[in-house]
Amino acid sequence: MGRRLRRPRLTLASEILSLQLVIILGALVVGVAASLWVAARHLDDEYGQRALSIAKSVSAVPAVTSALDGSGPKNAVQPLAERVRTSSGATFIVVMDAAGERLSHPNPALLGQRVDDFGAAMDGRAWIGHDNGSLGPSVRAKAPVFGGSGQVIGVVSVGFREDLVQAALTSELPAVGITLGSALALAALGSFLLARRLKRKTFGLEPDEIGRVLEQREAILHGIREGTVAADLRGRITLVNDEARDLLGLDATCVGRPVDDALPGGRIRDMLSEGSAGIDEIVVNGDRVLVANCMPVAARGGVIGYVVTLRDRTEIEGALRELDSVRGMSDALRAQAHEFSNHLHTLAGLIEMGRTDEALRLIDAERTSQQELAAGVARQVNHPILGALLLSKSVVAAERGIDFQLSADTDVGGDLGDARSLVTIAGNLVDNAFDAVAALPHNAVRSVQLSMRIEANLLAIDVRDSGAGIDPALGAAIFDEGVTSKSANGRQRGLGLSLVRHAVQRRGGVIDVVNDGGALFRVRLPLPAAPAAAEAEVAAAELSVPVHPSR
């Protein structure tokens, strides 16, 4: 069996052009038919009025009146009617007396014969209409002839054959055809130009190709593991894929909304609303650490918007921080091992010298120092995770030559809420304080003090250091991602305090910083046991965010 040949498909431009031409042609056909119908009606009315005017004129001629009332010769009517008929172009002019006898007619053989149909003329009224008489179908008019006393003494009938009317209508067809043909040509040209413009707008793609491109675009956008958010120059979101919705916590209604309404305040919103380009910027959104890239979207030689791609780096950043902590612990343990080795050598020397009492006193002093540290943490911090964190921080502080102390009023225990957020808050604040005092000269006082206590229904955390304090010019911006007063040293900085702020906000707390002989960070968190009362306490203890100058 032979293979069936498929009919070639029309292009989009051809389909549009053909469809428009069919529509325009159909409209023109209907328009021509309507125009001809209107013109025919108009010509009928025009010829009817002409016939009536001629009939009224003839009925007012004295010779016609005298012939009909018997005061004049009847044979004078025929020549008069024929002269008028010839000059006016009428098909016939028939004058009849009250009895219906014809006094004039184009066909002399019909003179003297009677007519029964007078129409409304015998009632004294003029009449216009169509009739099929002895000369064929015609448009005719009848006018009454009044005598001296006002009575109807006869009727004048004037008519034009319908073929004359059709001939007049046909004579107008060329003008109508030229007008309609010109309109069709202009419409075809306009349709062709529109099809070409549409072809350019669609980049030469056909409808099925546009559909496939859209399907591929949606599949790619929602299939990649990077978040993608695009906005136009008016600051409205035009595109969001599934990964971006998950990373930024957006819903499906965000497309079409202004960036300032759909996204929370932060670096990502600034990128899209201001169009500030950025390459691999680390931003914090809630508890997520993201890598953001902002690039302009160019089309047809101009910028039409901006697109931000997002990669989730939360786990990597957490692993890096844990690695830093492990590296710090490793360095501290290495230092302790070195210190213990020195102590062991000292003890061995004292024992070899026979000074056992001094060796025992040295051992007892070292054991007492470690026990006092562990006992102090266990006594003041009745929370295993926080206790382990503070012990590890004390080891790091000892290695870095920092005097790390728990304040005398530190006393926490019981249910403090999410332990992970507490580790984020306390750990980052202590690390930030360590970095601040580590930058001081070696002969300066390097001290960090941590206070954790319960105040009414709030967990109060204060971290004080003896560093240079916070630059007052930074103000509340110190908690924004990427803002730091420390040297980067090749690493991304400015994330710790931003993570702290987000963790505090998630727990419904407040945080601020003041300069008081160094930096003092103050955090107030509601306790889970009494959330309503804790919220009132937070509102009452609303902390001032601006940074005060050092005192």
Phi, psi and omega in degrees: 000133181291149179284132180288134178278130179276134178292130181299137181279143177286148175286167180300316180298319180293319179298315180296315180298314180297314181298316180294321179295320178296316180297315181294318179296317177299318179296321180293319179299313178298319180296318179296315180299316179295319180297316179296321179296316179295318180297319179298317178298319180296317179294320177302312180298318182297313180291327177296317178293321177299315180298319181294319179298317179296318182297317179294323179295315180294321182293341180266357180289131181300325181296323179290318181295315181293327179291325183280331180268002175089001181271355181221170182287139179284333183287355177279347184286319184300310179298323180296315181296322182290322178297318179294319180298317182294318182289329183270344181082011180289156179284319178207153169226113184244124176252128182234145176274184185295338180272355178094006180284133180282127175259346177210150178188144178299332178260104183304335182294342183264359178295140179088346178280157184262151177238135181267335185264107176260348185069212180273359185296323181292344176270004178089013182242145176284155183218139176230136179181187178254145179207158179244095184260203182291339180258010178100180180300139182205162170262121187225162177222146180233133180234137179285152175250120184262141176276186183295328181269006177091000179277157179282121181248357180179179182222139173250124179245124180236136181215158175236130179299147182293333178294331174293320178296317179295323179296320178296320179294319180295328180293339179272349183299318179303318179296318178296319180296319179296317180297312181292323177296319177297319178297319179295320179295317178295320179295319178296318178297316178297320179295321179295317179294321178296318179297319178296319180296316179297324178297319178293320181296328181264015177056032177076010182273145176273164183306316180293327177291322177298319178298317179294320179298318179295318178298315180296320179299313181296318180296318181292313184298317184271356179261340181284156182270005176257140177285141180227125177230129180236147178221150178271183184289344177276000179081026178250139181290128181249343183202136174214126177267176186298320182295321179294321177299320180290317183291324185259356179069039182262159175252178185289346182274002185287335181293128182096347180271156176298147181300320183295334179273325187276327186251145175289162179299143181154185185294325182295316179296322178297320180300315185283323183279326182261347181070027180280114183289144178210142181245119176050054175271137177273122180233157179244128176230105186066234178261016181253140172254120187240150171257120185245138173235129178243126180225145176289149177257117183253140176206137179053040174081009180214164179276127181248358179166195182221148179231135179244127174254142186233135173237133182282119181242018185300309182294320180295317180295319177297320178295321178296319178293320176296323178296320176299318179296316179296320178297320177296317178296321179297316178297320180294317179295323177296318179294319179296320178299319178296319180294316179296324177298319177296318178296319180297318177298321179295315180298317179299319179295320180295322181291319179295331179276357178082012180263068183292326181297316179293325177296319179294321179296322178294318178296317182294322180294317180295317180295320180297320180298314180292321180292321180296321179297311181294321181292321179296315178296316181294326181287320186267334182240095180270060181211114189300318184290314178296322179298316178296322179298315184290324176297317180294322179294327179293325177293317178298318180298318180297320180294323183271004178073035182247136177274099182257124185227148167268132180294159183295334182271004179293124180196099179226155178180176180080203182277109181256007180093202184301115182291328182296317179293324178296319178296318179299314183292303184293317183297315181291322179295318179294317177299319179297320178293319177302315180297324182293316183279337179293336180280354180285159175300159185295332181272002180272162178283123179245096183227144176227130180238132180246131176236126177228122185207165178259122176241106184057245181253023182239147169264115181261128178234120177238131177237117182244137176231166181260024182282196184281353180086182182263137177299121181301336180293335180285319180058221182292346180294348180298338180269359178278149180295141178086351180266125181206154176254006182255158178289138183288322181054039176082002181244155176288123180247175175081022179254328186302308181292328176294319176297322178297314181299316180296321178295320178295316181295322179298329179270004178077022181259188179227156179215143172210176181218138175228158174264116181219080186068026188136190180270137176235110177265130183237128181235136175232120184240134175290141178276147183292341185292326183221076186297320182296314179293324180295322179297321177295321179295319179297317179296322180288329182258033181303121186270150179280125183281322182303147180274128179271152178297158180295142178258000000 
